Amino acid sequence: MKNMKDRLIQPDYAFNYKKNEFCVEGIPLTELMDRYGSPLYVYSGKAVRESYARLKKSLKGMPVQICYAVKANSNLSILKLIRNLGAGCDLVSHGEWRRAEQAGVPRGLRVLSGVAKTAEELDQLLQLPNAGVGSIHVESVMEFELIQLLANYRKKPVTVAFRYNPDVDAKTHEKISTGRRKDKFGLTREEILDLSVNFAQDEYVRIAGISIHIGSQILSLKPYEQAFRILSNLCDEVEAHLGRPLDYIDLGGGIGVPYRPGEESLSLSEYAALVKKYFHSSAKGGRKMKKILLEPGRSLMANAGVLISEVVYSKVRENHRTLILDSGMNDLMRPALYDAYHGIVALHQSRDVKMAKWDVVGGICESSDYFARDRPLQVEGLPGERVAILSAGAYGFSMSNSYNTRPQVAEVLVDQGKTKLIRRRQTFEDLISPELEMK
Ligand code: LLP
């Protein structure tokens, strides 16, 4: 029998039926919907903690710092929960940096990536000790030169790392691949070598590391192995130019999670063994880094959240059934954007209701607004029936928007016996308030 703790949690880890009611940590989700309305994102603290613990455990014995990828779910309460577990964070915008500030993530444990950091944003950060972060991950030659210029002009020290584009195909969805040469992210080997020759001795900019992130929802170790090998070689070359060892490497995120029933994630111990082989070993081909950063997002959050929603109408025609929900692609974009699979279940399980295939759609005026097609579901299609869309904790709310002038939904966190509204539902007034009417 496989060691399931060596895998990431399944969608049903914290969300499952009790006495025919679909629950989060034993609390019927329908009760939460009665209290907080629909649609609603609900997260399980237990699931976040377990995911973090499994990842951390597999990496035991290595100098690993987890820097949670805030973009996966950037709610302040989630950030605080993950911060309290000991994580730092990976940020990709000034806005995320400000969130980290508000959530009290130690500045030294923050890394800042992003291809479009503006001069204004960088200059603001440079006023702070070490630019308010552990390190800035530089994604282009121009960005490096700008940081160097600003740091020297302001006479402020800053720590940077190169975001390396290793030209590795992560073999994941086209729209979430980031490590191929044609992708917009990171620097090439040649660019990194040039920069490390030219700026090795800079008075204010310290080149401290190299980071990679080759893509997301990766379910095979092969692309990781390929990227790690190339990265390890590049570390040798950069260190030779710098004349000293690098302080750290950052292996990015990308670990895929199970979305479909029974689907397996990577073996965490095999992933860890690979990290060890290349970055924590004195054996030939390996190297011993002082510090190893990881930037998991999805693997900590995806199966820690669901989106619950109510049926508004249904259309039952010969051989074709459509279930129309009060949520839409604006609340959860993944199915529309990536044809992503998300499990869907009824909040109330009834033996009297027959299983039938449904198209599950939202209320947005776009033909891509489908959560699922031909999905077997045990629902009748009656207004007010309730369903949960599973595995929605990562890239769910954080990618949501108010298209079609639909206010963004509320978020609830259940953790250690407490239920907390962690984001109130947006009102029409909130949504419209930045607009200025022409007189
Ligand atoms: N580090 C960097 C620099 C990243 O760009 C990302 C994700 C991560 C870490 C976290 O990767 P993760 O562990 O979550 O795979 N919206 C897409 C995913 C986009 C990921 C973008 N970058 C989705 O819903 O599938």
PDB file of C-alpha atoms in Angstrom, residues 219-337:
ATOM      1  CA  LEU A 219       2.641  15.964 -12.135  1.00  0.00           C
ATOM      2  CA  SER A 220       5.935  14.451 -13.266  1.00  0.00           C
ATOM      3  CA  LEU A 221       9.389  14.681 -11.745  1.00  0.00           C
ATOM      4  CA  LYS A 222      11.110  14.669 -15.126  1.00  0.00           C
ATOM      5  CA  PRO A 223      10.910  18.387 -15.880  1.00  0.00           C
ATOM      6  CA  TYR A 224      12.044  19.131 -12.337  1.00  0.00           C
ATOM      7  CA  GLU A 225      15.053  16.860 -12.701  1.00  0.00           C
ATOM      8  CA  GLN A 226      15.939  18.463 -16.014  1.00  0.00           C
ATOM      9  CA  ALA A 227      15.636  21.965 -14.556  1.00  0.00           C
ATOM     10  CA  PHE A 228      17.540  21.134 -11.358  1.00  0.00           C
ATOM     11  CA  ARG A 229      20.449  19.690 -13.331  1.00  0.00           C
ATOM     12  CA  ILE A 230      20.716  22.756 -15.535  1.00  0.00           C
ATOM     13  CA  LEU A 231      20.318  25.068 -12.553  1.00  0.00           C
ATOM     14  CA  SER A 232      23.045  23.284 -10.624  1.00  0.00           C
ATOM     15  CA  ASN A 233      25.457  23.723 -13.555  1.00  0.00           C
ATOM     16  CA  LEU A 234      24.587  27.383 -13.815  1.00  0.00           C
ATOM     17  CA  CYS A 235      25.251  27.843 -10.088  1.00  0.00           C
ATOM     18  CA  ASP A 236      28.808  26.572 -10.681  1.00  0.00           C
ATOM     19  CA  GLU A 237      29.332  29.058 -13.486  1.00  0.00           C
ATOM     20  CA  VAL A 238      27.892  32.016 -11.596  1.00  0.00           C
ATOM     21  CA  GLU A 239      29.864  31.212  -8.458  1.00  0.00           C
ATOM     22  CA  ALA A 240      33.053  31.099 -10.534  1.00  0.00           C
ATOM     23  CA  HIS A 241      32.295  34.615 -11.778  1.00  0.00           C
ATOM     24  CA  LEU A 242      31.380  35.909  -8.348  1.00  0.00           C
ATOM     25  CA  GLY A 243      34.355  34.276  -6.680  1.00  0.00           C
ATOM     26  CA  ARG A 244      32.153  33.124  -3.790  1.00  0.00           C
ATOM     27  CA  PRO A 245      29.306  30.715  -3.152  1.00  0.00           C
ATOM     28  CA  LEU A 246      25.731  31.800  -3.699  1.00  0.00           C
ATOM     29  CA  ASP A 247      23.627  32.294  -0.587  1.00  0.00           C
ATOM     30  CA  TYR A 248      20.631  30.373  -1.880  1.00  0.00           C
ATOM     31  CA  ILE A 249      18.725  28.815  -4.711  1.00  0.00           C
ATOM     32  CA  ASP A 250      14.977  29.029  -5.146  1.00  0.00           C
ATOM     33  CA  LEU A 251      13.254  26.111  -6.846  1.00  0.00           C
ATOM     34  CA  GLY A 252       9.908  27.842  -7.360  1.00  0.00           C
ATOM     35  CA  GLY A 253       6.526  26.191  -7.035  1.00  0.00           C
ATOM     36  CA  GLY A 254       4.628  24.035  -9.455  1.00  0.00           C
ATOM     37  CA  ILE A 255       3.906  20.840  -7.539  1.00  0.00           C
ATOM     38  CA  GLY A 256       0.670  19.500  -8.998  1.00  0.00           C
ATOM     39  CA  VAL A 257      -2.292  18.447  -6.864  1.00  0.00           C
ATOM     40  CA  PRO A 258      -5.030  15.860  -7.363  1.00  0.00           C
ATOM     41  CA  TYR A 259      -8.147  17.437  -8.863  1.00  0.00           C
ATOM     42  CA  ARG A 260      -9.824  14.245 -10.074  1.00  0.00           C
ATOM     43  CA  PRO A 261     -10.904  11.480  -7.725  1.00  0.00           C
ATOM     44  CA  GLY A 262      -7.980   9.145  -7.149  1.00  0.00           C
ATOM     45  CA  GLU A 263      -5.576  11.309  -9.154  1.00  0.00           C
ATOM     46  CA  GLU A 264      -2.109  11.214  -7.612  1.00  0.00           C
ATOM     47  CA  SER A 265       0.142  14.126  -6.893  1.00  0.00           C
ATOM     48  CA  LEU A 266       3.891  13.767  -7.097  1.00  0.00           C
ATOM     49  CA  SER A 267       5.527  11.622  -4.494  1.00  0.00           C
ATOM     50  CA  LEU A 268       6.783  14.249  -2.074  1.00  0.00           C
ATOM     51  CA  SER A 269       9.633  12.038  -0.929  1.00  0.00           C
ATOM     52  CA  GLU A 270      10.767  11.522  -4.519  1.00  0.00           C
ATOM     53  CA  TYR A 271      10.565  15.263  -5.110  1.00  0.00           C
ATOM     54  CA  ALA A 272      12.583  15.848  -1.926  1.00  0.00           C
ATOM     55  CA  ALA A 273      15.137  13.225  -2.963  1.00  0.00           C
ATOM     56  CA  LEU A 274      15.635  15.137  -6.190  1.00  0.00           C
ATOM     57  CA  VAL A 275      16.145  18.399  -4.304  1.00  0.00           C
ATOM     58  CA  LYS A 276      18.643  16.608  -2.095  1.00  0.00           C
ATOM     59  CA  LYS A 277      20.489  15.017  -4.991  1.00  0.00           C
ATOM     60  CA  TYR A 278      21.177  18.344  -6.680  1.00  0.00           C
ATOM     61  CA  PHE A 279      21.270  20.862  -3.862  1.00  0.00           C
ATOM     62  CA  HIS A 280      22.031  19.124  -0.598  1.00  0.00           C
ATOM     63  CA  SER A 281      24.606  16.519  -1.396  1.00  0.00           C
ATOM     64  CA  SER A 282      28.347  16.352  -1.551  1.00  0.00           C
ATOM     65  CA  ALA A 283      28.189  13.545  -4.108  1.00  0.00           C
ATOM     66  CA  LYS A 284      29.401  14.151  -7.661  1.00  0.00           C
ATOM     67  CA  GLY A 285      26.922  16.242  -9.640  1.00  0.00           C
ATOM     68  CA  GLY A 286      25.358  17.531  -6.420  1.00  0.00           C
ATOM     69  CA  ARG A 287      26.096  20.667  -4.439  1.00  0.00           C
ATOM     70  CA  LYS A 288      25.417  21.788  -0.919  1.00  0.00           C
ATOM     71  CA  MET A 289      23.493  25.026  -0.792  1.00  0.00           C
ATOM     72  CA  LYS A 290      23.316  27.069   2.378  1.00  0.00           C
ATOM     73  CA  LYS A 291      19.666  27.704   1.797  1.00  0.00           C
ATOM     74  CA  ILE A 292      16.963  26.298  -0.465  1.00  0.00           C
ATOM     75  CA  LEU A 293      13.754  28.207  -1.061  1.00  0.00           C
ATOM     76  CA  LEU A 294      10.533  26.715  -2.397  1.00  0.00           C
ATOM     77  CA  GLU A 295       7.522  28.708  -3.563  1.00  0.00           C
ATOM     78  CA  PRO A 296       4.492  26.424  -3.321  1.00  0.00           C
ATOM     79  CA  GLY A 297       1.097  27.972  -3.952  1.00  0.00           C
ATOM     80  CA  ARG A 298      -1.383  25.459  -5.293  1.00  0.00           C
ATOM     81  CA  SER A 299       0.012  22.538  -3.307  1.00  0.00           C
ATOM     82  CA  LEU A 300      -0.817  24.307  -0.044  1.00  0.00           C
ATOM     83  CA  MET A 301      -4.166  25.768  -1.003  1.00  0.00           C
ATOM     84  CA  ALA A 302      -6.013  24.031  -3.859  1.00  0.00           C
ATOM     85  CA  ASN A 303      -7.607  21.243  -1.870  1.00  0.00           C
ATOM     86  CA  ALA A 304      -8.109  23.452   1.146  1.00  0.00           C
ATOM     87  CA  GLY A 305     -11.018  25.318  -0.426  1.00  0.00           C
ATOM     88  CA  VAL A 306     -14.354  24.937  -2.185  1.00  0.00           C
ATOM     89  CA  LEU A 307     -16.755  27.337  -3.837  1.00  0.00           C
ATOM     90  CA  ILE A 308     -20.336  26.687  -2.804  1.00  0.00           C
ATOM     91  CA  SER A 309     -23.150  27.881  -4.986  1.00  0.00           C
ATOM     92  CA  GLU A 310     -26.896  27.637  -5.505  1.00  0.00           C
ATOM     93  CA  VAL A 311     -28.888  26.480  -8.482  1.00  0.00           C
ATOM     94  CA  VAL A 312     -30.846  29.332 -10.036  1.00  0.00           C
ATOM     95  CA  TYR A 313     -32.543  27.406 -12.833  1.00  0.00           C
ATOM     96  CA  SER A 314     -32.075  24.311 -14.897  1.00  0.00           C
ATOM     97  CA  LYS A 315     -33.028  23.355 -18.423  1.00  0.00           C
ATOM     98  CA  VAL A 316     -33.903  19.757 -18.989  1.00  0.00           C
ATOM     99  CA  ARG A 317     -34.239  18.785 -22.604  1.00  0.00           C
ATOM    100  CA  GLU A 318     -34.071  15.519 -24.405  1.00  0.00           C
ATOM    101  CA  ASN A 319     -30.573  14.141 -23.764  1.00  0.00           C
ATOM    102  CA  HIS A 320     -29.309  17.433 -22.461  1.00  0.00           C
ATOM    103  CA  ARG A 321     -29.414  18.977 -19.037  1.00  0.00           C
ATOM    104  CA  THR A 322     -28.021  22.338 -17.999  1.00  0.00           C
ATOM    105  CA  LEU A 323     -27.609  23.387 -14.403  1.00  0.00           C
ATOM    106  CA  ILE A 324     -27.408  27.160 -14.031  1.00  0.00           C
ATOM    107  CA  LEU A 325     -25.619  28.357 -10.888  1.00  0.00           C
ATOM    108  CA  ASP A 326     -25.530  31.700  -9.132  1.00  0.00           C
ATOM    109  CA  SER A 327     -21.716  31.704  -9.433  1.00  0.00           C
ATOM    110  CA  GLY A 328     -19.847  32.104 -12.678  1.00  0.00           C
ATOM    111  CA  MET A 329     -16.503  32.199 -14.407  1.00  0.00           C
ATOM    112  CA  ASN A 330     -15.904  35.571 -12.767  1.00  0.00           C
ATOM    113  CA  ASP A 331     -15.821  33.794  -9.379  1.00  0.00           C
ATOM    114  CA  LEU A 332     -13.743  30.808 -10.517  1.00  0.00           C
ATOM    115  CA  MET A 333     -11.990  31.274 -13.831  1.00  0.00           C
ATOM    116  CA  ARG A 334     -10.016  28.052 -14.050  1.00  0.00           C
ATOM    117  CA  PRO A 335     -12.495  25.903 -16.004  1.00  0.00           C
ATOM    118  CA  ALA A 336     -13.164  28.658 -18.546  1.00  0.00           C
ATOM    119  CA  LEU A 337      -9.537  29.700 -18.831  1.00  0.00           C
TER     120      LEU A 337
END
